Coordinates of C-alpha atoms and ligand atoms in Angstrom, one line a residue:
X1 CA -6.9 -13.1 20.2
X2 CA -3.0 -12.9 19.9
X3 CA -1.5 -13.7 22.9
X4 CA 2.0 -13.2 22.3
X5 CA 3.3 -10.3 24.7
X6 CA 5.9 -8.3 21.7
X7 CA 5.9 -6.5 18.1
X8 CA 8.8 -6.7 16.3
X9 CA 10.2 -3.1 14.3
X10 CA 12.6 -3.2 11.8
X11 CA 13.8 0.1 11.2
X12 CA 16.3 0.2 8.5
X13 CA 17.6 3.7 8.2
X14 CA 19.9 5.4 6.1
X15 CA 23.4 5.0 8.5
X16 CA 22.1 2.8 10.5
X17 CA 19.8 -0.5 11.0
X18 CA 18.2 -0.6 14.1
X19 CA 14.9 -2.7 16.3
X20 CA 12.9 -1.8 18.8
X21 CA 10.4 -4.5 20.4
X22 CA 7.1 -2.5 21.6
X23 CA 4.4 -4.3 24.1
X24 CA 0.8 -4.6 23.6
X25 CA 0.1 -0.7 25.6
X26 CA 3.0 0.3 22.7
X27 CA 5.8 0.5 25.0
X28 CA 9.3 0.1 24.0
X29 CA 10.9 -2.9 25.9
X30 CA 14.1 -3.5 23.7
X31 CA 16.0 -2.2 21.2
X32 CA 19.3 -2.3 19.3
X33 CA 21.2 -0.3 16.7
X34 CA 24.1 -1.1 14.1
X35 CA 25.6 1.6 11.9
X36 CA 26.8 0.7 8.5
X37 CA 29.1 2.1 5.8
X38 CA 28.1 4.7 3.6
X39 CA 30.2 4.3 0.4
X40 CA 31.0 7.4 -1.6
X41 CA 32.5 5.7 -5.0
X42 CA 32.2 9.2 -7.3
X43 CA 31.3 13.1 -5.9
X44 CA 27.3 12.8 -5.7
X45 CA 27.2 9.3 -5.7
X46 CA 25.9 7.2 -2.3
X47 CA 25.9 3.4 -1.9
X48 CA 25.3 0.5 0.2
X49 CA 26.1 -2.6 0.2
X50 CA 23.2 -5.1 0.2
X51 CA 24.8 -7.3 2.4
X52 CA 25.6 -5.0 5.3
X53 CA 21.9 -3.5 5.1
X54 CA 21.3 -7.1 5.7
X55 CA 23.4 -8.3 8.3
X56 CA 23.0 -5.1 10.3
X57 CA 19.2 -5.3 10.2
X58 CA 19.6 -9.4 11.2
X59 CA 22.1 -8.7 14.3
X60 CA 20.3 -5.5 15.7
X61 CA 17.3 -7.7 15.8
X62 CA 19.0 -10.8 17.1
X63 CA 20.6 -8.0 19.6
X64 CA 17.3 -6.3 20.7
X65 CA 15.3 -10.0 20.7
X66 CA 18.2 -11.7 23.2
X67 CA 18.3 -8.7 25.6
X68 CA 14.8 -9.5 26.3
X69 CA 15.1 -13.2 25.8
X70 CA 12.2 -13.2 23.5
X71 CA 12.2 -16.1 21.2
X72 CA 10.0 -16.4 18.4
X73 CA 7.1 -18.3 20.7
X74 CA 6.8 -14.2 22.1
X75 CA 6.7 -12.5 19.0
X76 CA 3.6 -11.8 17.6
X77 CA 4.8 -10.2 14.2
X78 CA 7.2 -8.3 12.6
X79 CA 6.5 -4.7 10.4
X80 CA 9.3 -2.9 8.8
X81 CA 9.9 0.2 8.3
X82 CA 12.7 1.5 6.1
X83 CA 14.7 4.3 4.1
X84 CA 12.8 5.0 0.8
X85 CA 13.4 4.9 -2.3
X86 CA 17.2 2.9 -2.0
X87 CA 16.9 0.5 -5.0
X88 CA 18.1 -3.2 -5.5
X89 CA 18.3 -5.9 -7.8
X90 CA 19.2 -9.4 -7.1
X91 CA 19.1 -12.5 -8.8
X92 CA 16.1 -14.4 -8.0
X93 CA 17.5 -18.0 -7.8
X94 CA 20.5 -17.4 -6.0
X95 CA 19.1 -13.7 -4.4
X96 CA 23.0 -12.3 -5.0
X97 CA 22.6 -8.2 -5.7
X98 CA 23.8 -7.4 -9.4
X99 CA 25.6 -4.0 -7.9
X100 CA 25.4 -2.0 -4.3
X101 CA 22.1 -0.6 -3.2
X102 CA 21.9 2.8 -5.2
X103 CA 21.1 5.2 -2.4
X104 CA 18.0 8.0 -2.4
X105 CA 20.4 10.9 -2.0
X106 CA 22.6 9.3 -4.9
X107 CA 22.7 12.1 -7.9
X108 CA 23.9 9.8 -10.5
X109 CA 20.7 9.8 -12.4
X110 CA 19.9 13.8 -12.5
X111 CA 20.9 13.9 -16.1
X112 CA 18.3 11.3 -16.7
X113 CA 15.6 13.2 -14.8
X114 CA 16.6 16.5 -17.0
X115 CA 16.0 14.5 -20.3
X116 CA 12.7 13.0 -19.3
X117 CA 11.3 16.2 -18.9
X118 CA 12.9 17.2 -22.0
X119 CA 10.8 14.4 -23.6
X120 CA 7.9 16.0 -22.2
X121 CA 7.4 13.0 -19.4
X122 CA 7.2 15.8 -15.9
X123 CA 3.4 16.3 -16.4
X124 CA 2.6 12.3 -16.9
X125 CA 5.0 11.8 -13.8
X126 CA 3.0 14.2 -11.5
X127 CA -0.2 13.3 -12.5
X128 CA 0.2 9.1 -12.4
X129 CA 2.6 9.3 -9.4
X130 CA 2.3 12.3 -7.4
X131 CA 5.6 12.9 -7.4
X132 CA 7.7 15.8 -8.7
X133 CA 10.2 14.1 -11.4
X134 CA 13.5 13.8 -9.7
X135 CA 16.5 11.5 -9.2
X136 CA 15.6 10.7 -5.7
X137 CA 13.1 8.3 -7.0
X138 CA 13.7 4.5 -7.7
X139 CA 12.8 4.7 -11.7
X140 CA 16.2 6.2 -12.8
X141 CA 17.9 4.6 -10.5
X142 CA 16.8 0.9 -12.0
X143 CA 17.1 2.5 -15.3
X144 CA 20.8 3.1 -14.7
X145 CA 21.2 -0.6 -12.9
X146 CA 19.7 -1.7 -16.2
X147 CA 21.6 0.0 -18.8
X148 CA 24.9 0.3 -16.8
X149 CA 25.5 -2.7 -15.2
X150 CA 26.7 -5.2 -18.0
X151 CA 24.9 -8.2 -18.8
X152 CA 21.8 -6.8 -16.5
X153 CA 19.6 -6.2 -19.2
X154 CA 19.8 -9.3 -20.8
X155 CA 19.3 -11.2 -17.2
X156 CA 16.1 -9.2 -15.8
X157 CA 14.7 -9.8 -19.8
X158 CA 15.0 -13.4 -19.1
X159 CA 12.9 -12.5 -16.0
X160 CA 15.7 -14.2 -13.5
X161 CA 16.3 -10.4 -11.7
X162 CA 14.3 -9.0 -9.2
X163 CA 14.0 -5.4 -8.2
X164 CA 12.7 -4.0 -4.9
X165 CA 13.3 -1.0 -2.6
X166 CA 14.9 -1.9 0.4
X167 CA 11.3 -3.1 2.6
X168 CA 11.1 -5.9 -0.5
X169 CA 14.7 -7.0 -0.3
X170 CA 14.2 -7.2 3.9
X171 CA 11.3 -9.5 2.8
X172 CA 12.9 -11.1 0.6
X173 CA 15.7 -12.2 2.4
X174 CA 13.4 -12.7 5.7
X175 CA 11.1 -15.3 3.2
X176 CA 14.2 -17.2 2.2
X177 CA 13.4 -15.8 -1.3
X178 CA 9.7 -17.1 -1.1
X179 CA 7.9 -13.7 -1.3
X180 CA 8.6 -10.8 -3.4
X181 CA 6.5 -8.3 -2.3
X182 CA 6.5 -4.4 -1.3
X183 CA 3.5 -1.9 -0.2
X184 CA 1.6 0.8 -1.4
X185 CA 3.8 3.4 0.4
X186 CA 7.1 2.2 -0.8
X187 CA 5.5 1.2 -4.1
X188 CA 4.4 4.9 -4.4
X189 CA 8.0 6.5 -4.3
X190 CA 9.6 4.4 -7.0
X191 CA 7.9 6.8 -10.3
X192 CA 6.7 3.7 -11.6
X193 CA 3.6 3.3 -9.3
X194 CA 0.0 5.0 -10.3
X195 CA -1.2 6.0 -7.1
X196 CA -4.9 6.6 -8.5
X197 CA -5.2 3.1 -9.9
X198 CA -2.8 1.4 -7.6
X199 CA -1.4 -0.4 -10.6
X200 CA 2.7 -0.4 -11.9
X201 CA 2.5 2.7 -14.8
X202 CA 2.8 0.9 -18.3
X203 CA 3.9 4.5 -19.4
X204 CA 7.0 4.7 -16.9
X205 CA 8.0 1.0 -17.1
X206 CA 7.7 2.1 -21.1
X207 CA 9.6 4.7 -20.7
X208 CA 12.2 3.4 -19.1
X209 CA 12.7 0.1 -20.5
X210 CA 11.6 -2.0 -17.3
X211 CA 10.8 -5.8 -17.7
X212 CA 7.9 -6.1 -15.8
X213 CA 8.6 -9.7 -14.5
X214 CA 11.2 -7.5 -12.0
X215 CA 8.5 -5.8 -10.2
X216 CA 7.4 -7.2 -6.7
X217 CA 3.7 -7.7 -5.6
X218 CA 1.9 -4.5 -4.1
X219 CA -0.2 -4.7 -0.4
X220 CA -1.4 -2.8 2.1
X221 CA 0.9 -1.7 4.5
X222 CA -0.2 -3.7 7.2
X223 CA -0.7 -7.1 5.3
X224 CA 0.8 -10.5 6.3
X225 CA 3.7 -10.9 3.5
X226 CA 4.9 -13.9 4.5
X227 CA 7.1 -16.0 7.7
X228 CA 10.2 -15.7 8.9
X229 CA 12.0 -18.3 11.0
X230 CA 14.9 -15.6 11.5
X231 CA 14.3 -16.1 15.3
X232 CA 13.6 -19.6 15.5
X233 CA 10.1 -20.7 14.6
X234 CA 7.9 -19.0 12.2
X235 CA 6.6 -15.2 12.6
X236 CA 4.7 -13.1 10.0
X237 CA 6.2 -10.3 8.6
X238 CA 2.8 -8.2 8.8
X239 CA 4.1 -4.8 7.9
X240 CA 5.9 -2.7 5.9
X241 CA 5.7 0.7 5.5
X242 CA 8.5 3.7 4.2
X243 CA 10.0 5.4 7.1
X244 CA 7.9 9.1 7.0
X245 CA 4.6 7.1 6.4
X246 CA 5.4 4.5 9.0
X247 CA 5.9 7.7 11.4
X248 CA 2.2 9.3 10.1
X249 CA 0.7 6.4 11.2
X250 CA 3.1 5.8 14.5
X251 CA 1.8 9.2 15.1
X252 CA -1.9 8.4 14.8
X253 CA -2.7 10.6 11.9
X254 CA -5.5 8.6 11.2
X255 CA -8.1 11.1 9.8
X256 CA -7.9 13.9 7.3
X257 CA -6.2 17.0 7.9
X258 CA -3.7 15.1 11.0
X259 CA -0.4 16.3 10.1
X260 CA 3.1 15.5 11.9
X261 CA 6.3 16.6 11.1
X262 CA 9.8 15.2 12.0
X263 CA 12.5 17.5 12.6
X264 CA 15.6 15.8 11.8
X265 CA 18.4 16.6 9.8
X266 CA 16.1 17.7 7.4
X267 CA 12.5 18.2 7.8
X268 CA 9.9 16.2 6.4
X269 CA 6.3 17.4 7.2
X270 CA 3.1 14.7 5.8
X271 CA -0.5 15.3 5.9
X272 CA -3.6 12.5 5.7
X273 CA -5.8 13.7 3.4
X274 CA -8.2 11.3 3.7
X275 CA -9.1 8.9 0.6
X276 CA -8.8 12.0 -1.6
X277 CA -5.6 12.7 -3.5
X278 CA -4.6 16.1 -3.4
X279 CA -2.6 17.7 -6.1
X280 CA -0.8 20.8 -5.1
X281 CA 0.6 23.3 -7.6
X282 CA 3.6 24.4 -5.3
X283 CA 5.8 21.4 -5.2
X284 CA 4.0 19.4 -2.4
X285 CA 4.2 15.4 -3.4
X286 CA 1.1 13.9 -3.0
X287 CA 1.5 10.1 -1.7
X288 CA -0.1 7.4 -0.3
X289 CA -0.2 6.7 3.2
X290 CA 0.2 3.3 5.1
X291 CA -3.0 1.6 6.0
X292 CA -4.1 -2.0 6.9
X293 CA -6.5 -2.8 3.9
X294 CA -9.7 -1.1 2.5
X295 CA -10.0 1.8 0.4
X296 CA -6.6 3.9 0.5
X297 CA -5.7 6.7 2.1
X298 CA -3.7 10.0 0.8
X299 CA -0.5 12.2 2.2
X300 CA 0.7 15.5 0.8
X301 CA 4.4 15.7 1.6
X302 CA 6.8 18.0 1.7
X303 CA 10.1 18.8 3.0
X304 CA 12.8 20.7 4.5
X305 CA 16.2 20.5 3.4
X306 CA 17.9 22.1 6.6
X307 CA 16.5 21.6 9.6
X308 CA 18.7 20.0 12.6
X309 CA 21.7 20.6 10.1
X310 CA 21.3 24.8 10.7
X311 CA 22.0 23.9 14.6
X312 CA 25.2 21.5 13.6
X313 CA 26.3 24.3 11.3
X314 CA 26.1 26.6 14.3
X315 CA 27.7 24.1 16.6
X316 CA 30.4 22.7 14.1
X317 CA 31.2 25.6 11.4
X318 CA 30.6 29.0 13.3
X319 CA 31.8 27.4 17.0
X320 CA 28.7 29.6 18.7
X321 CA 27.0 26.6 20.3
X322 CA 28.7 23.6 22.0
X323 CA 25.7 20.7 21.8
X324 CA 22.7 21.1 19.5
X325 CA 20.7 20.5 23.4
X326 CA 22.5 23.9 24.1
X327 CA 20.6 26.0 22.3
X328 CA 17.4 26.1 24.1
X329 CA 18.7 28.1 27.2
X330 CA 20.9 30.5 24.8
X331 CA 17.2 31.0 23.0
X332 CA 15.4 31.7 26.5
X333 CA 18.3 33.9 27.2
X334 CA 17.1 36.6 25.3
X335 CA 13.6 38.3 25.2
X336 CA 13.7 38.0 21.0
X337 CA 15.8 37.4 17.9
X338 CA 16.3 41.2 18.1
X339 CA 15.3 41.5 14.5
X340 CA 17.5 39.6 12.9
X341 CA 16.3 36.7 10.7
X342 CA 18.7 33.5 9.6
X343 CA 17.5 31.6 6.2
X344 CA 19.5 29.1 5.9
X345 CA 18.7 27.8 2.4
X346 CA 22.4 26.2 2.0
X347 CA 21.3 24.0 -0.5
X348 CA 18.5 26.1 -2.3
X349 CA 15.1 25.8 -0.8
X350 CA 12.6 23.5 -1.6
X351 CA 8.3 23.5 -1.5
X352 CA 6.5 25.7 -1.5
X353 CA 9.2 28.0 -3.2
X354 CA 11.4 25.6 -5.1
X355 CA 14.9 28.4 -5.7
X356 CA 17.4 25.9 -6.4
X357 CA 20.0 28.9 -6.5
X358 CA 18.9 30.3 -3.4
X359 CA 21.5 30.5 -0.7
X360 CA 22.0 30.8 3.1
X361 CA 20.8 34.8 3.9
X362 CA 21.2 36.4 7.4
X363 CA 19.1 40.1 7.5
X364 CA 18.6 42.9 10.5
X365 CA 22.1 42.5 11.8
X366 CA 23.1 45.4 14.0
X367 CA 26.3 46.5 15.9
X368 CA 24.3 45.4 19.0
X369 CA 23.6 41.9 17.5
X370 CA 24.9 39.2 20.4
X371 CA 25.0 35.2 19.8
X372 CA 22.2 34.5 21.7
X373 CA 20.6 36.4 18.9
X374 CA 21.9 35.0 16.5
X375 CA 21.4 31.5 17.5
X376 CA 17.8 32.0 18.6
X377 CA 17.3 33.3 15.1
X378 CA 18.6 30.1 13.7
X379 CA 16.3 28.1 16.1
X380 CA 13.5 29.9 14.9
X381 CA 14.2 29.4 11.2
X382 CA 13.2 25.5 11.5
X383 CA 10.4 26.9 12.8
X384 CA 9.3 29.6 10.0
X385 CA 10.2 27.0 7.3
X386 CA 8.0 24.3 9.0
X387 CA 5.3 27.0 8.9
X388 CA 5.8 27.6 5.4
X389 CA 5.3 24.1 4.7
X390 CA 2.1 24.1 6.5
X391 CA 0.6 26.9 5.3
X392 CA 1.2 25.6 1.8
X393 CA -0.6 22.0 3.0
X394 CA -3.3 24.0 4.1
X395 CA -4.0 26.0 1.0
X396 CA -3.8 23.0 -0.6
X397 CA -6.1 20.6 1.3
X398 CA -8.4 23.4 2.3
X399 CA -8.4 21.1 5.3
X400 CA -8.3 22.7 8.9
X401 CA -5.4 21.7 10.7
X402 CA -6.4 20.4 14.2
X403 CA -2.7 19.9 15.3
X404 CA 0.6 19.3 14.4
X405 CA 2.2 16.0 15.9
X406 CA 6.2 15.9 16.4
X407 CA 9.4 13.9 16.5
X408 CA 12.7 13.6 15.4
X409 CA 16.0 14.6 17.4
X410 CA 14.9 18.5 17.3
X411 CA 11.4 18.4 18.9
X412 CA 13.3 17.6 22.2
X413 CA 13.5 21.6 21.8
X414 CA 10.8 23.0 24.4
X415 CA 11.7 26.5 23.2
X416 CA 11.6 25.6 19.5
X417 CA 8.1 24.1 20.0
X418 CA 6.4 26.8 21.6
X419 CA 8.3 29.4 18.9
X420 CA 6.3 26.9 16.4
X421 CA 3.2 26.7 18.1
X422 CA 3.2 30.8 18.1
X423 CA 4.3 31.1 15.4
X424 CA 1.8 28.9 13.2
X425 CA -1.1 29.4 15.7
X426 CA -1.5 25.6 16.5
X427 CA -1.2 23.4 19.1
X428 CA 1.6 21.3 19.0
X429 CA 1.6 17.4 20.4
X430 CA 4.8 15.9 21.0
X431 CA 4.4 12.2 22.2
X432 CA 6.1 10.8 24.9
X433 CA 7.4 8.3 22.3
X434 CA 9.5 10.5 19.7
X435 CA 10.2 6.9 18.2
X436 CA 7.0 6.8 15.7
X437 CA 8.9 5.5 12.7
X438 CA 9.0 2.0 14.2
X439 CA 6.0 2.3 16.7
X440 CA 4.6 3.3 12.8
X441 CA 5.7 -0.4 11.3
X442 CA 4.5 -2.0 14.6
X443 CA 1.6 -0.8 14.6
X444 CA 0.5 -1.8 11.0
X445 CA 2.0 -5.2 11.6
X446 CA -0.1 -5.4 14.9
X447 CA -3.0 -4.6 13.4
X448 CA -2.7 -7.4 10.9
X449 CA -2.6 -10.2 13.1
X450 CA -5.0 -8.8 15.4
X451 CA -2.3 -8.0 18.2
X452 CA -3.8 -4.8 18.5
X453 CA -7.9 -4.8 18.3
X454 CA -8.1 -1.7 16.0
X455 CA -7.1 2.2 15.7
X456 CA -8.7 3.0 18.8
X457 CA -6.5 0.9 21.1
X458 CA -3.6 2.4 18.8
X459 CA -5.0 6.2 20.6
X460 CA -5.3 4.7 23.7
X461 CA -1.7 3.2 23.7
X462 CA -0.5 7.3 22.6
X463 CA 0.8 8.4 25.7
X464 CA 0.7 12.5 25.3
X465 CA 3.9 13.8 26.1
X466 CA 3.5 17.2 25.8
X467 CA 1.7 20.3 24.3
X468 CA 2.4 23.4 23.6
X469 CA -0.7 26.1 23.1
X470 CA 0.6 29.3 21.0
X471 CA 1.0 32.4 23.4
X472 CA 1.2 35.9 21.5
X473 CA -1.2 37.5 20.4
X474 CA -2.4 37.6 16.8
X475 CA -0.5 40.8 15.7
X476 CA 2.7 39.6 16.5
X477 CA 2.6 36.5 14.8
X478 CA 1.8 38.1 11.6
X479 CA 4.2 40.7 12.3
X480 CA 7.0 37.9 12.7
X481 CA 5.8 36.3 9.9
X482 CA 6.0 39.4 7.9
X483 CA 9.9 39.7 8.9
X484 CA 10.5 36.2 7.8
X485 CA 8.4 36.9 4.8
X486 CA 10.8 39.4 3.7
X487 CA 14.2 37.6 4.4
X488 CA 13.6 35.0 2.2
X489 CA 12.9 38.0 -0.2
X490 CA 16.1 38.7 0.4
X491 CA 17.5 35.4 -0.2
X492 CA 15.3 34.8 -3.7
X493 CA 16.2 38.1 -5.1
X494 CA 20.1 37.0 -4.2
X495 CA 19.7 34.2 -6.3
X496 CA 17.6 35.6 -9.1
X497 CA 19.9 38.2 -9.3
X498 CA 22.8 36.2 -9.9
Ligands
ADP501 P1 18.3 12.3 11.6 O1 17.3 11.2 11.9 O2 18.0 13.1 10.4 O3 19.7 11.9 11.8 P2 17.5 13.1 14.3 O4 16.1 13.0 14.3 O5 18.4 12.2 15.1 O6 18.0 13.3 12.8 O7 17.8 14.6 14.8 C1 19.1 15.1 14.9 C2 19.1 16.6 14.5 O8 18.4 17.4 15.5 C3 20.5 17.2 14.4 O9 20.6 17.9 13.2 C4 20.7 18.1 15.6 O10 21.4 19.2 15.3 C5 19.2 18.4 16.0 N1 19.0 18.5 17.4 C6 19.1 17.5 18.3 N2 18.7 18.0 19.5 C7 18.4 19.3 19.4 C8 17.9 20.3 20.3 N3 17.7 20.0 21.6 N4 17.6 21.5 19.8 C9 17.8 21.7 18.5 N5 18.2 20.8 17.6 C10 18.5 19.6 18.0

C-alpha cells in the first residue's frame, strides 16, 4: 500500500505548462501555471521552443510542490499529460533539440500530406493508424525535421538523434536522458503507429524515410517509465497519456459507449469503444485510449473546430457580449432563438461533414431579430455541432450512449448544457472537477503504483457535479434539429456553389 498522501500532474498544454497535485479521494490541493511563447516564424507556421516547454513545466511544478511543501518523500508518482502530436528531436548524448518543437497546429507540412495521398498512401494511413492523413500528425512533421534541417539526416542515420512527442521529451528530460519512452495514446497520433498491432508501421517509417533507432519505446499509459529526482529524491514517472485521452479517463469513461466532450476553444468529443476498433466512414479518428496494461482499449474521436471561439467572436468581433460568462443570462433572457440559426463554420467544418470551403452562415433573420437572439443562437450552435458529432459516434459504434461527460471552460454554461441535453436527448454529467486532463494523468499514474486500489476507487473519488436531464418533448427536438439540419444546408450549398 502507498502511503504517500499526493499525485503529481503534469499538464503540458499548448500556451501554457501547468501542475496540479490531487490527494488520494482525487482532490486538487495545489497547482501552478506558466504561459510560454508561441513563436510564429512564417504565416501557418507554430513553434516552441524546447527549452521553455521545459523550464515552464519544471517551475510550475516546483511552484505547485512548494505551495504545499510537499517534497519528494509525499509524492507518490508523477503522470503526464500533454499537447499531442508537437514533435522533437534532440541529440541523444548531449539531449540538445536539433530545431524548436514543430507545433500540431503548424501547416508547414500540408503539401507533404497532399502528395502522400497523391502516392496513393490515405487508405494505408486510415487503415494502420486510424487516423485521417493530415499535417497535424507527427510523421510529416519529422519528415520535414529530417530533410530540412541540415546535417539531421546524416545524425539520426548514425542513430545519435532521438524523436519523441512532447510526453517523451518530459520523460526524457525527467530520466536525465535514461529512458526514452512514450505510450500508446501519444504513440497513436504520430501516423507512424499501427494501432491494431501496436507496433511502429514499417510502411510509414518507409515512406517517409525514418531511421528507426529515433523511435522511443511504446507502454501503457499508466506504466512506471522511469525516476525522477526533479524534487529531491526519486519518484516514478507512472503515467503519461495525450491530453483528450488523459481527460477520457479523468472522466471515468471506462466502459464502451462512455463518451465526454470538452468544450474549449474548439471541441473535441472521444468515445471508449471498448477493445474493438471502430472505423468510421465519416471522418471520425479512431484511437487508442489510455489504460494501465492488459488488452487495449479503443476511442473514436472527433472534433469541433469552433466552439468557445463563436462566444469570443461574439464578445471580441461583433461587441454583443461583454464576458464569454455573460451569455448565459442573455440566453435565458429570451423564451427561444426566435428562428434564427448561427453556423459558424469560420474555418470550414470538420466530421461528420468534412466542407473545407464551408463558411460562417447566419439563416431566419427578421426585422424583429434582437441580440439576445442572436447570441442564444450562437450558444446553441456549440450545442447542435456537439450533437452532430455524437450522432455520427453513435452510427458508428452502434453503441447506446448512456451519457455524455463534460469539461472545458464552456460547460461552466448551465444554459448551454441543458440546450445540449434537449437537444441530443441525453443526460449530461458535468463533474465537480472540470480539470480531467490532469486528474486523467493522475489517475493512470496512481493506478500504477498502487496509489489508487483500482477503477472503482477512481468512481468513488468522481464527485458528480451536476446533471442536466433533457426537458422538451420529443417533437421539438427533432423539429430544432430539423432547423439546424437545414442551415448547415445553407452553409454547404454556399461553399459548393462557389
Ligand atoms: P482552451 O483550453 O481551448 O483554451 P477553455 O477550456 O479554457 O479553452 O475554454 C475557454 C473557451 O470557453 C473560450 O472560448 C470561451 O469563450 C468559452 N467560455 C468560457 N466560459 C464560458 C461560458 N460561461 N459560456 C460560454 N462559453 C464560455
Amino acid at each position: 500500500m502507498e502511503t504517500k498522501p499526493y499525485i503529481l500532474a503534469l499538464d503540458q498544454g499548448t500556451t501554457s505548462s501547468r501542475c496540479i497535485l490531487f490527494d488520494r479521494g482525487g482532490a486538487i490541493r495545489a497547482a501552478a501555471q506558466r504561459e510560454f511563447p508561441q513563436i510564429y516564424p512564417r504565416p501557418g507556421w507554430v513553434e516552441h521552443d524546447p527549452a521553455e516547454i521545459w523550464e515552464s513545466q519544471k517551475q510550475a511544478a516546483l511552484e505547485a510542490a512548494a505551495s504545499l511543501g510537499a517534497g519528494a518523500e509525499q509524492i507518490a508518482a508523477i503522470g503526464i499529460t500533454n499537447q499531442r502530436e508537437t514533435t522533437l528531436v534532440w541529440d541523444a548524448a548531449t539531449g540538445e533539440p536539433v530545431c524548436n518543437a514543430i507545433v500540431w497546429q503548424c501547416r508547414r507540412t500540408a503539401e507533404r500530406i497532399e502528395r502522400l495521398r497523391a502516392d496513393g498512401l490515405a487508405e494505408h494511413v486510415r487503415a494502420a493508424t486510424g487516423l485521417v492523413p493530415d499535417a497535424y500528425f507527427s510523421a510529416s512533421k519529422l519528415a520535414w525535421i529530417l530533410d530540412e534541417v541540415p546535417g539531421v539526416r546524416a545524425r539520426a542515420e548514425r542513430g545519435e538523434l532521438r524523436f519523441g512527442t512532447v510526453d517523451s521529451f518530459l520523460i526524457w528530460k525527467l530520466t536525465g536522458g535514461a529512458v526514452h519512452a512514450t505510450d500508446y495514446t501519444n504513440a497513436s497520433r504520430t501516423m507512424l503507429y499501427n494501432i491494431h498491432s501496436l507496433r511502429w508501421d514499417d510502411t510509414l517509417l518507409d515512406y517517409f524515410n525514418i531511421p528507426r533507432s529515433m523511435l522511443p519505446e511504446v507502454y501503457p499509459s499508466g506504466h512506471v517509465f522511469g525516476t525522477t529526482g526533479l524534487l529531491g529524491g526519486e519518484i516514478p514517472i507512472a503515467g503519461a497519456a495525450g491530453d483528450q485521452q488523459a481527460a477520457l479517463f479523468g472522466q471515468c469513461c471506462f466502459a464502451p459507449g462512455e463518451v465526454k466532450n470538452t468544450y474549449g476553444t474548439g471541441g473535441f468529443m472521444l468515445m471508449n469503444t471498448g477493445t474493438e476498433a471502430v472505423e468510421s466512414r465519416q471522418g471520425l479518428l479512431t484511437t487508442i485510449a489510455a489504460g494501465t496494461g492488459g488488452p487495449v482499449q479503443y476511442a473514436l474521436e472527433g472534433s469541433v473546430f469552433i466552439a468557445g471561439a463563436a462566444i469570443q467572436w461574439l464578445r471580441d468581433e461583433l461587441r454583443l457580449i461583454d464576458s464569454a460568462a455573460a451569455t448565459q443570462e442573455i440566453c435565458r433572457s429570451v423564451p427561444d432563438a426566435g428562428g434564427i440559426y448561427v453556423v459558424p463554420a469560420f474555418s470550414g467544418m470538420g466530421a461528420p461533414f468534412w466542407e473545407p470551403y464551408a463558411r460562417g452562415t447566419v439563416v431566419g433573420l427578421t426585422r424583429g431579430s434582437s441580440r439576445a437572439q442572436f447570441v442564444r443562437a450562437t450558444v446553441e450552435s456549440l450545442a447542435y455541432q456537439t450533437n452532430d458529432l455524437l450522432a455520427a459516434m453513435k452510427k458508428a459504434s452502434g453503441l447506446p450512449l448512456r451519457s455524455l461527460r463534460v469539461d472545458g471552460g464552456a460547460s461552466a454554461n448551465d444554459f448551454l448544457m441543458q440546450f445540449q441535453a434537449d437537444i441530443s436527448g441525453a443526460a449530461i454529467e458535468r463533474p465537480e472537477n472540470i480539470e480531467t486532463t490532469a486528474l486523467g494523468a493522475a489517475s493512470l499514474a496512481g493506478l500504477a503504483v498502487g496509489f489508487w486500489k483500482g477503477r472503482l476507487q477512481l468512481l468513488e473519488n468522481r464527485r458528480a457535479g451536476r446533471r442536466f436531464e433533457p426537458s422538451i418533448p420529443e417533437e421539438e427536438r427533432i423539429e430544432r434539429l430539423k432547423g439546424w439540419g437545414r442551415a448547415l444546408g445553407c452553409a454547404i450549398a454556399w461553399a459548393q456553389n462557389g
